Short mmCIF file of C-alpha atoms and ligand atoms in Angstrom, two decimals:
data_model
loop_
_atom_site.label_atom_id
_atom_site.label_comp_id
_atom_site.label_asym_id
_atom_site.label_seq_id
_atom_site.Cartn_x
_atom_site.Cartn_y
_atom_site.Cartn_z
CA UNK A 1 50.35 -75.19 -22.78
CA UNK A 2 49.68 -73.54 -19.31
CA UNK A 3 46.06 -72.41 -19.53
CA UNK A 4 45.11 -69.20 -17.82
CA UNK A 5 42.51 -70.17 -15.27
CA UNK A 6 39.63 -67.61 -15.06
CA UNK A 7 36.75 -67.82 -12.63
CA UNK A 8 34.12 -70.37 -13.61
CA UNK A 9 31.69 -68.84 -16.17
CA UNK A 10 34.05 -65.94 -16.95
CA UNK A 11 35.01 -65.19 -20.52
CA UNK A 12 38.53 -66.51 -19.85
CA UNK A 13 37.36 -69.83 -18.55
CA UNK A 14 34.89 -70.24 -21.46
CA UNK A 15 37.58 -69.38 -24.04
CA UNK A 16 39.99 -72.02 -22.33
CA UNK A 17 37.16 -74.63 -22.45
CA UNK A 18 36.53 -73.97 -26.11
CA UNK A 19 40.27 -74.26 -26.88
CA UNK A 20 40.27 -77.62 -24.99
CA UNK A 21 37.36 -78.70 -27.30
CA UNK A 22 39.29 -77.74 -30.38
CA UNK A 23 42.37 -79.61 -29.23
CA UNK A 24 40.36 -82.73 -28.24
CA UNK A 25 38.59 -82.75 -31.69
CA UNK A 26 41.99 -82.79 -33.45
CA UNK A 27 43.26 -85.50 -31.05
CA UNK A 28 40.24 -87.57 -31.80
CA UNK A 29 39.79 -87.02 -35.52
CA UNK A 30 43.29 -86.27 -36.73
CA UNK A 31 43.90 -83.27 -38.92
CA UNK A 32 40.73 -81.25 -39.73
CA UNK A 33 39.91 -78.07 -41.62
CA UNK A 34 38.53 -75.11 -39.73
CA UNK A 35 35.06 -75.70 -41.37
CA UNK A 36 35.15 -79.43 -40.18
CA UNK A 37 36.28 -78.19 -36.68
CA UNK A 38 33.32 -75.95 -36.46
CA UNK A 39 30.99 -79.00 -37.27
CA UNK A 40 32.72 -81.41 -34.86
CA UNK A 41 32.84 -78.82 -31.90
CA UNK A 42 29.59 -76.96 -32.50
CA UNK A 43 31.48 -73.61 -32.30
CA UNK A 44 31.00 -70.91 -34.89
CA UNK A 45 33.53 -70.69 -37.68
CA UNK A 46 34.70 -67.27 -36.55
CA UNK A 47 35.24 -68.62 -32.96
CA UNK A 48 37.23 -71.57 -34.28
CA UNK A 49 39.26 -69.34 -36.50
CA UNK A 50 40.31 -67.09 -33.51
CA UNK A 51 41.05 -70.08 -31.27
CA UNK A 52 43.07 -71.73 -33.93
CA UNK A 53 45.11 -68.72 -34.40
CA UNK A 54 45.92 -68.53 -30.68
CA UNK A 55 46.62 -72.37 -30.45
CA UNK A 56 48.97 -72.05 -33.50
CA UNK A 57 50.75 -69.10 -31.87
CA UNK A 58 51.33 -71.07 -28.71
CA UNK A 59 52.63 -74.07 -30.89
CA UNK A 60 49.90 -76.40 -29.71
CA UNK A 61 48.48 -76.94 -33.23
CA UNK A 62 50.21 -76.56 -36.65
CA UNK A 63 48.63 -75.28 -39.84
CA UNK A 64 49.13 -76.60 -43.39
CA UNK A 65 47.56 -75.62 -46.70
CA UNK A 66 45.26 -78.28 -48.25
CA UNK A 67 42.49 -78.66 -50.66
CA UNK A 68 39.00 -79.89 -49.73
CA UNK A 69 36.18 -80.37 -52.27
CA UNK A 70 38.25 -78.39 -54.75
CA UNK A 71 38.66 -75.41 -52.51
CA UNK A 72 41.65 -74.19 -50.74
CA UNK A 73 41.52 -74.88 -46.96
CA UNK A 74 43.81 -74.81 -43.96
CA UNK A 75 44.38 -78.12 -42.29
CA UNK A 76 44.73 -77.90 -38.40
CA UNK A 77 46.68 -80.70 -36.73
CA UNK A 78 48.50 -81.21 -33.38
CA UNK A 79 51.89 -79.69 -33.37
CA UNK A 80 54.55 -82.40 -33.34
CA UNK A 81 55.94 -82.88 -29.81
CA UNK A 82 59.10 -84.72 -28.91
CA UNK A 83 59.14 -88.46 -29.70
CA UNK A 84 58.22 -91.01 -32.35
CA UNK A 85 55.46 -93.57 -32.75
CA UNK A 86 55.63 -96.98 -34.30
CA UNK A 87 52.84 -98.80 -36.20
CA UNK A 88 53.12 -102.52 -37.03
CA UNK A 89 50.71 -104.42 -39.20
CA UNK A 90 50.95 -108.22 -39.84
CA UNK A 91 49.62 -109.48 -43.07
CA UNK A 92 49.20 -113.26 -43.83
CA UNK A 93 52.44 -113.29 -45.66
CA UNK A 94 54.32 -110.09 -44.43
CA UNK A 95 54.97 -107.58 -41.65
CA UNK A 96 54.79 -103.81 -42.48
CA UNK A 97 56.13 -101.21 -40.10
CA UNK A 98 55.84 -97.41 -40.15
CA UNK A 99 57.38 -94.66 -37.89
CA UNK A 100 55.71 -91.40 -37.38
CA UNK A 101 56.08 -88.21 -35.38
CA UNK A 102 53.63 -87.89 -32.38
CA UNK A 103 50.92 -86.37 -34.83
CA UNK A 104 50.91 -89.50 -37.06
CA UNK A 105 52.89 -87.81 -39.92
CA UNK A 106 54.77 -90.92 -41.47
CA UNK A 107 58.52 -90.49 -41.47
CA UNK A 108 59.39 -93.90 -42.97
CA UNK A 109 57.96 -97.36 -43.72
CA UNK A 110 59.38 -100.81 -44.37
CA UNK A 111 58.09 -104.37 -44.99
CA UNK A 112 59.35 -107.82 -44.73
CA UNK A 113 58.10 -111.18 -45.99
CA UNK A 114 56.86 -113.65 -43.32
CA UNK A 115 56.47 -117.49 -43.51
CA UNK A 116 52.79 -118.44 -43.26
CA UNK A 117 53.53 -121.02 -40.53
CA UNK A 118 55.75 -118.72 -38.37
CA UNK A 119 55.67 -118.75 -34.60
CA UNK A 120 54.65 -115.70 -32.53
CA UNK A 121 58.20 -115.31 -31.00
CA UNK A 122 59.70 -115.13 -34.59
CA UNK A 123 57.00 -112.64 -35.74
CA UNK A 124 57.65 -110.35 -32.71
CA UNK A 125 61.28 -110.65 -32.97
CA UNK A 126 61.25 -109.56 -36.68
CA UNK A 127 58.74 -106.80 -35.83
CA UNK A 128 60.86 -105.43 -33.11
CA UNK A 129 64.03 -105.43 -35.37
CA UNK A 130 62.12 -103.76 -38.17
CA UNK A 131 61.00 -101.07 -35.77
CA UNK A 132 64.54 -100.55 -34.58
CA UNK A 133 66.00 -100.36 -38.09
CA UNK A 134 63.37 -97.89 -39.26
CA UNK A 135 63.79 -95.65 -36.28
CA UNK A 136 67.52 -95.61 -37.02
CA UNK A 137 66.92 -94.89 -40.75
CA UNK A 138 64.69 -91.93 -39.95
CA UNK A 139 67.47 -90.51 -37.80
CA UNK A 140 65.75 -91.25 -34.44
CA UNK A 141 66.75 -93.23 -31.36
CA UNK A 142 64.80 -96.00 -29.68
CA UNK A 143 64.73 -94.12 -26.44
CA UNK A 144 62.71 -91.43 -28.31
CA UNK A 145 59.97 -93.89 -29.19
CA UNK A 146 56.91 -93.21 -26.98
CA UNK A 147 54.15 -95.74 -28.05
CA UNK A 148 53.30 -98.40 -30.61
CA UNK A 149 50.21 -99.81 -32.30
CA UNK A 150 50.33 -103.52 -33.23
CA UNK A 151 47.83 -105.29 -35.61
CA UNK A 152 47.28 -108.94 -36.22
CA UNK A 153 44.96 -110.51 -38.77
CA UNK A 154 43.05 -112.41 -36.20
CA UNK A 155 40.39 -111.84 -33.54
CA UNK A 156 42.20 -109.95 -30.71
CA UNK A 157 41.09 -109.52 -27.20
CA UNK A 158 41.95 -105.94 -26.77
CA UNK A 159 41.29 -106.08 -23.04
CA UNK A 160 43.95 -108.79 -22.23
CA UNK A 161 46.16 -107.96 -25.26
CA UNK A 162 46.05 -111.64 -26.55
CA UNK A 163 44.91 -113.28 -29.72
CA UNK A 164 41.24 -114.20 -29.03
CA UNK A 165 41.07 -117.43 -31.04
CA UNK A 166 43.21 -120.52 -30.97
CA UNK A 167 42.51 -121.58 -34.46
CA UNK A 168 42.75 -118.53 -36.66
CA UNK A 169 46.43 -117.67 -36.00
CA UNK A 170 47.74 -120.86 -34.53
CA UNK A 171 51.37 -119.89 -33.96
CA UNK A 172 50.21 -117.09 -31.60
CA UNK A 173 48.05 -119.12 -29.20
CA UNK A 174 47.77 -117.55 -25.67
CA UNK A 175 50.67 -115.27 -26.25
CA UNK A 176 50.27 -111.96 -24.29
CA UNK A 177 51.30 -110.04 -27.46
CA UNK A 178 50.83 -106.48 -26.21
CA UNK A 179 52.86 -107.17 -22.98
CA UNK A 180 55.63 -108.89 -24.83
CA UNK A 181 55.98 -106.40 -27.61
CA UNK A 182 55.86 -103.64 -24.89
CA UNK A 183 58.87 -105.42 -23.30
CA UNK A 184 60.78 -105.62 -26.54
CA UNK A 185 60.10 -102.00 -27.55
CA UNK A 186 60.19 -100.54 -24.02
CA UNK A 187 56.99 -98.47 -24.69
CA UNK A 188 53.22 -98.98 -24.11
CA UNK A 189 51.69 -101.20 -27.02
CA UNK A 190 48.09 -101.40 -28.13
CA UNK A 191 47.13 -104.60 -29.81
CA UNK A 192 44.32 -104.78 -32.22
CA UNK A 193 42.85 -106.66 -35.25
CA UNK A 194 44.11 -105.31 -38.56
CA UNK A 195 40.62 -104.82 -39.95
CA UNK A 196 39.79 -102.53 -37.00
CA UNK A 197 43.06 -100.66 -37.61
CA UNK A 198 42.25 -100.39 -41.39
CA UNK A 199 38.86 -99.06 -40.45
CA UNK A 200 40.41 -96.45 -38.14
CA UNK A 201 42.93 -95.53 -40.79
CA UNK A 202 40.21 -94.94 -43.42
CA UNK A 203 38.26 -93.01 -40.87
CA UNK A 204 41.17 -90.72 -40.15
CA UNK A 205 42.45 -90.21 -43.64
CA UNK A 206 40.60 -92.14 -46.30
CA UNK A 207 37.16 -93.04 -47.63
CA UNK A 208 35.51 -93.00 -44.07
CA UNK A 209 36.48 -89.53 -43.24
CA UNK A 210 33.49 -87.71 -41.46
CA UNK A 211 31.38 -90.89 -41.46
CA UNK A 212 29.59 -91.77 -38.28
CA UNK A 213 28.17 -95.34 -38.99
CA UNK A 214 30.04 -97.56 -41.44
CA UNK A 215 31.65 -100.99 -41.99
CA UNK A 216 35.00 -101.60 -43.44
CA UNK A 217 35.46 -105.09 -45.01
CA UNK A 218 38.90 -106.48 -45.59
CA UNK A 219 38.89 -109.10 -48.27
CA UNK A 220 42.34 -110.63 -48.52
CA UNK A 221 43.74 -114.13 -47.71
CA UNK A 222 41.16 -114.26 -45.09
CA UNK A 223 38.18 -111.86 -44.58
CA UNK A 224 37.44 -109.59 -41.50
CA UNK A 225 35.61 -106.39 -40.84
CA UNK A 226 35.91 -103.08 -38.75
CA UNK A 227 32.73 -101.51 -37.50
CA UNK A 228 32.48 -97.72 -37.04
CA UNK A 229 29.52 -96.68 -34.76
CA UNK A 230 28.96 -93.02 -33.86
CA UNK A 231 32.32 -92.04 -35.35
CA UNK A 232 34.41 -94.55 -33.42
CA UNK A 233 35.72 -98.16 -33.86
CA UNK A 234 33.27 -100.56 -32.12
CA UNK A 235 35.31 -103.44 -30.58
CA UNK A 236 32.54 -105.18 -28.68
CA UNK A 237 32.83 -106.33 -25.06
CA UNK A 238 36.18 -108.12 -25.54
CA UNK A 239 37.47 -106.61 -28.75
CA UNK A 240 36.46 -109.29 -31.20
CA UNK A 241 33.52 -107.52 -32.89
CA UNK A 242 33.46 -107.42 -36.65
CA UNK A 243 34.43 -111.23 -37.33
CA UNK A 244 32.37 -111.40 -40.44
CA UNK A 245 34.65 -114.21 -41.70
CA UNK A 246 33.07 -116.62 -39.31
CA UNK A 247 29.45 -115.59 -40.04
CA UNK A 248 27.66 -118.79 -41.15
CA UNK A 249 26.64 -118.59 -44.80
CA UNK A 250 25.70 -122.36 -45.14
CA UNK A 251 24.89 -124.47 -42.09
CA UNK A 252 25.78 -127.53 -44.04
CA UNK A 253 28.79 -126.09 -45.68
CA UNK A 254 32.53 -127.10 -45.35
CA UNK A 255 34.01 -127.21 -41.85
CA UNK A 256 35.94 -123.99 -41.10
CA UNK A 257 39.31 -123.71 -39.19
CA UNK A 258 37.28 -122.09 -36.30
CA UNK A 259 35.22 -125.40 -35.98
CA UNK A 260 31.96 -124.07 -37.42
CA UNK A 261 30.43 -125.14 -40.75
CA UNK A 262 29.93 -122.95 -43.83
CA UNK A 263 31.64 -119.76 -42.50
CA UNK A 264 32.04 -116.94 -44.96
CA UNK A 265 35.82 -117.58 -44.86
CA UNK A 266 35.25 -121.12 -46.19
CA UNK A 267 33.65 -119.52 -49.35
CA UNK A 268 35.87 -116.43 -50.01
CA UNK A 269 39.16 -117.02 -48.18
CA UNK A 270 42.11 -117.55 -50.56
CA UNK A 271 42.17 -121.31 -50.03
CA UNK A 272 38.56 -121.50 -51.34
CA UNK A 273 39.23 -119.32 -54.36
CA UNK A 274 42.48 -121.30 -55.34
CA UNK A 275 40.74 -124.66 -54.82
CA UNK A 276 37.80 -123.59 -57.10
CA UNK A 277 40.42 -122.80 -59.78
CA UNK A 278 42.80 -125.78 -59.37
CA UNK A 279 41.21 -128.18 -61.71
CA UNK A 280 41.02 -125.60 -64.76
CA UNK A 281 44.06 -123.34 -63.87
CA UNK A 282 46.49 -125.43 -61.86
CA UNK A 283 48.50 -124.10 -59.00
CA UNK A 284 47.95 -120.39 -58.59
CA UNK A 285 48.68 -117.80 -55.85
CA UNK A 286 46.13 -115.21 -54.82
CA UNK A 287 48.14 -112.63 -56.63
CA UNK A 288 48.04 -114.65 -59.94
CA UNK A 289 44.17 -114.87 -59.55
CA UNK A 290 43.91 -111.12 -59.11
CA UNK A 291 46.29 -110.45 -62.00
CA UNK A 292 44.35 -112.77 -64.39
CA UNK A 293 41.09 -111.23 -63.17
CA UNK A 294 42.35 -107.79 -64.21
CA UNK A 295 43.49 -109.27 -67.49
CA UNK A 296 40.00 -110.64 -68.30
CA UNK A 297 40.36 -114.40 -67.53
CA UNK A 298 36.83 -115.63 -67.37
CA UNK A 299 37.32 -118.35 -64.71
CA UNK A 300 39.23 -116.02 -62.44
CA UNK A 301 36.56 -113.30 -62.92
CA UNK A 302 33.82 -115.75 -62.08
CA UNK A 303 35.44 -116.96 -58.87
CA UNK A 304 36.12 -113.40 -57.73
CA UNK A 305 32.58 -112.29 -58.64
CA UNK A 306 31.22 -115.33 -56.59
CA UNK A 307 33.25 -114.22 -53.67
CA UNK A 308 31.77 -110.67 -53.89
CA UNK A 309 28.27 -112.18 -53.97
CA UNK A 310 29.02 -114.28 -50.90
CA UNK A 311 30.49 -111.30 -49.05
CA UNK A 312 27.41 -109.32 -50.09
CA UNK A 313 25.10 -112.00 -48.36
CA UNK A 314 27.04 -111.55 -45.13
CA UNK A 315 27.24 -107.84 -45.47
CA UNK A 316 23.43 -107.66 -45.89
CA UNK A 317 23.30 -108.93 -42.37
CA UNK A 318 25.48 -106.10 -41.27
CA UNK A 319 23.28 -103.60 -43.20
CA UNK A 320 20.18 -104.92 -41.45
CA UNK A 321 21.69 -104.89 -38.01
CA UNK A 322 23.76 -101.61 -38.12
CA UNK A 323 22.11 -99.55 -41.00
CA UNK A 324 25.58 -98.16 -41.96
CA UNK A 325 25.97 -95.11 -44.35
CA UNK A 326 28.66 -96.76 -46.21
CA UNK A 327 30.50 -100.16 -46.63
CA UNK A 328 34.08 -99.74 -47.67
CA UNK A 329 35.86 -102.68 -49.16
CA UNK A 330 39.59 -102.98 -48.80
CA UNK A 331 42.27 -105.77 -48.77
CA UNK A 332 43.90 -107.55 -51.77
CA UNK A 333 40.65 -108.49 -53.52
CA UNK A 334 39.32 -104.85 -53.58
CA UNK A 335 42.07 -104.21 -56.18
CA UNK A 336 39.87 -105.59 -58.97
CA UNK A 337 37.11 -103.01 -58.29
CA UNK A 338 33.67 -103.73 -59.82
CA UNK A 339 34.40 -107.39 -60.63
CA UNK A 340 34.07 -107.85 -56.83
CA UNK A 341 31.98 -104.78 -55.89
CA UNK A 342 29.11 -105.07 -58.34
CA UNK A 343 27.98 -108.63 -57.29
CA UNK A 344 28.60 -107.64 -53.70
CA UNK A 345 26.27 -104.64 -54.17
CA UNK A 346 23.58 -106.72 -55.92
CA UNK A 347 23.61 -109.27 -53.00
CA UNK A 348 23.10 -106.57 -50.48
CA UNK A 349 20.13 -105.17 -52.62
CA UNK A 350 18.69 -108.67 -52.76
CA UNK A 351 19.26 -109.81 -49.19
CA UNK A 352 18.98 -106.70 -46.89
CA UNK A 353 15.74 -104.82 -46.16
CA UNK A 354 15.10 -102.30 -48.93
CA UNK A 355 15.19 -98.98 -46.90
CA UNK A 356 18.59 -99.98 -45.37
CA UNK A 357 20.01 -101.28 -48.68
CA UNK A 358 18.94 -98.20 -50.55
CA UNK A 359 20.70 -95.90 -48.10
CA UNK A 360 24.07 -97.65 -47.99
CA UNK A 361 26.90 -96.84 -50.43
CA UNK A 362 29.41 -99.56 -51.30
CA UNK A 363 32.84 -98.19 -52.24
CA UNK A 364 36.40 -99.28 -52.52
CA UNK A 365 38.90 -98.27 -49.93
CA UNK A 366 41.26 -95.36 -50.50
CA UNK A 367 44.33 -96.13 -48.60
CA UNK A 368 45.11 -99.69 -49.53
CA UNK A 369 47.52 -101.41 -47.29
CA UNK A 370 48.50 -98.07 -45.81
CA UNK A 371 45.22 -97.97 -43.90
CA UNK A 372 46.37 -100.48 -41.35
CA UNK A 373 49.54 -98.57 -40.68
CA UNK A 374 47.62 -95.21 -40.39
CA UNK A 375 45.29 -96.85 -37.90
CA UNK A 376 48.12 -98.50 -35.89
CA UNK A 377 49.88 -95.09 -35.66
CA UNK A 378 46.63 -93.55 -34.53
CA UNK A 379 46.12 -95.95 -31.57
CA UNK A 380 49.81 -95.33 -30.74
CA UNK A 381 49.11 -91.48 -30.83
CA UNK A 382 46.17 -92.09 -28.48
CA UNK A 383 48.39 -94.09 -26.09
CA UNK A 384 51.02 -91.30 -26.32
CA UNK A 385 48.62 -88.54 -25.46
CA UNK A 386 46.94 -90.55 -22.67
CA UNK A 387 50.32 -90.92 -21.06
CA UNK A 388 51.16 -87.28 -21.46
CA UNK A 389 47.87 -86.38 -19.84
CA UNK A 390 48.52 -88.61 -16.84
CA UNK A 391 52.04 -87.24 -16.61
CA UNK A 392 51.05 -83.66 -17.04
ZN1 ZN B 401 34.84 -120.04 -39.13
#
């Protein structure tokens, strides 16, 4: 787009400034309805409607029919430019990859199992190969890839692009992941924690849409959180904010892999759940425990409910400190719904200050595993539009 420059303060310059506000709002929040755009930009619905019509005619934004709160609405998103984005999310046992156009619209996805004790080199090699295969499968070319978002289930220093803890993901110690992946894929790469990416994904397209202050808790093999403050992911001074798994629940509790005692992770991580069931149920996987919980097995239900209560105690601390509107619970454990969420909710009500506890909703995540990929593609889209702005 080549904006027509008017004199400062003229109708033309005001109109161009308002158009820029609309485009920035869609860049920051993803696709929005015109009513939502009016709310975010502070412009009147009539003004938004006129600007959107002009931006669509100039192919800056594209329009798609949608339904919001049961009513028909038009969804405004950035028009797809040239190029592809890649999102990569490492789980504790797998790698998931998605490729999208530059607006974040997913064109294809793929997953591959990963041994728990893999080394960083092996993980990055597999991730790069998966991205290459997938770009090929969607009919693209690697030189059409413009940016990638990369998520690891560990504390990540988003400033240096390295894993921020030596103990949590041992095979990745001291590896400059963002830089190495950038070398393998030949595009800029943003490295983040998967809980942050899932929070961002739910914020863009799931249960956190339109929320300003919120916490996303990922309860899976390990436990982590992503914090949303004033409508954005809060990463702290070095990117490791939200490490709820290493909040102390019992000062005299078991020693954690991080070196502390009685961290939340030592009570609700998969190891703790499986150990608690070993005598009565024998060798199980986390998936077995969740399947049996859904089937009504009393021992499995008890262990999952206790995990919910422990998570609630830690979440009550977040509620006191951040006063969020909503806590969204995702990850493998969230699959069992109220068996986990009810005791979690009760612990918040018991442990947080009453006014903060009363105002917080506790809900299950909407996007499931997809949230991390949506978030990874969103950070890639941001890298892409930053690069375009510098170039243009
Ligand atoms: Zn710990």
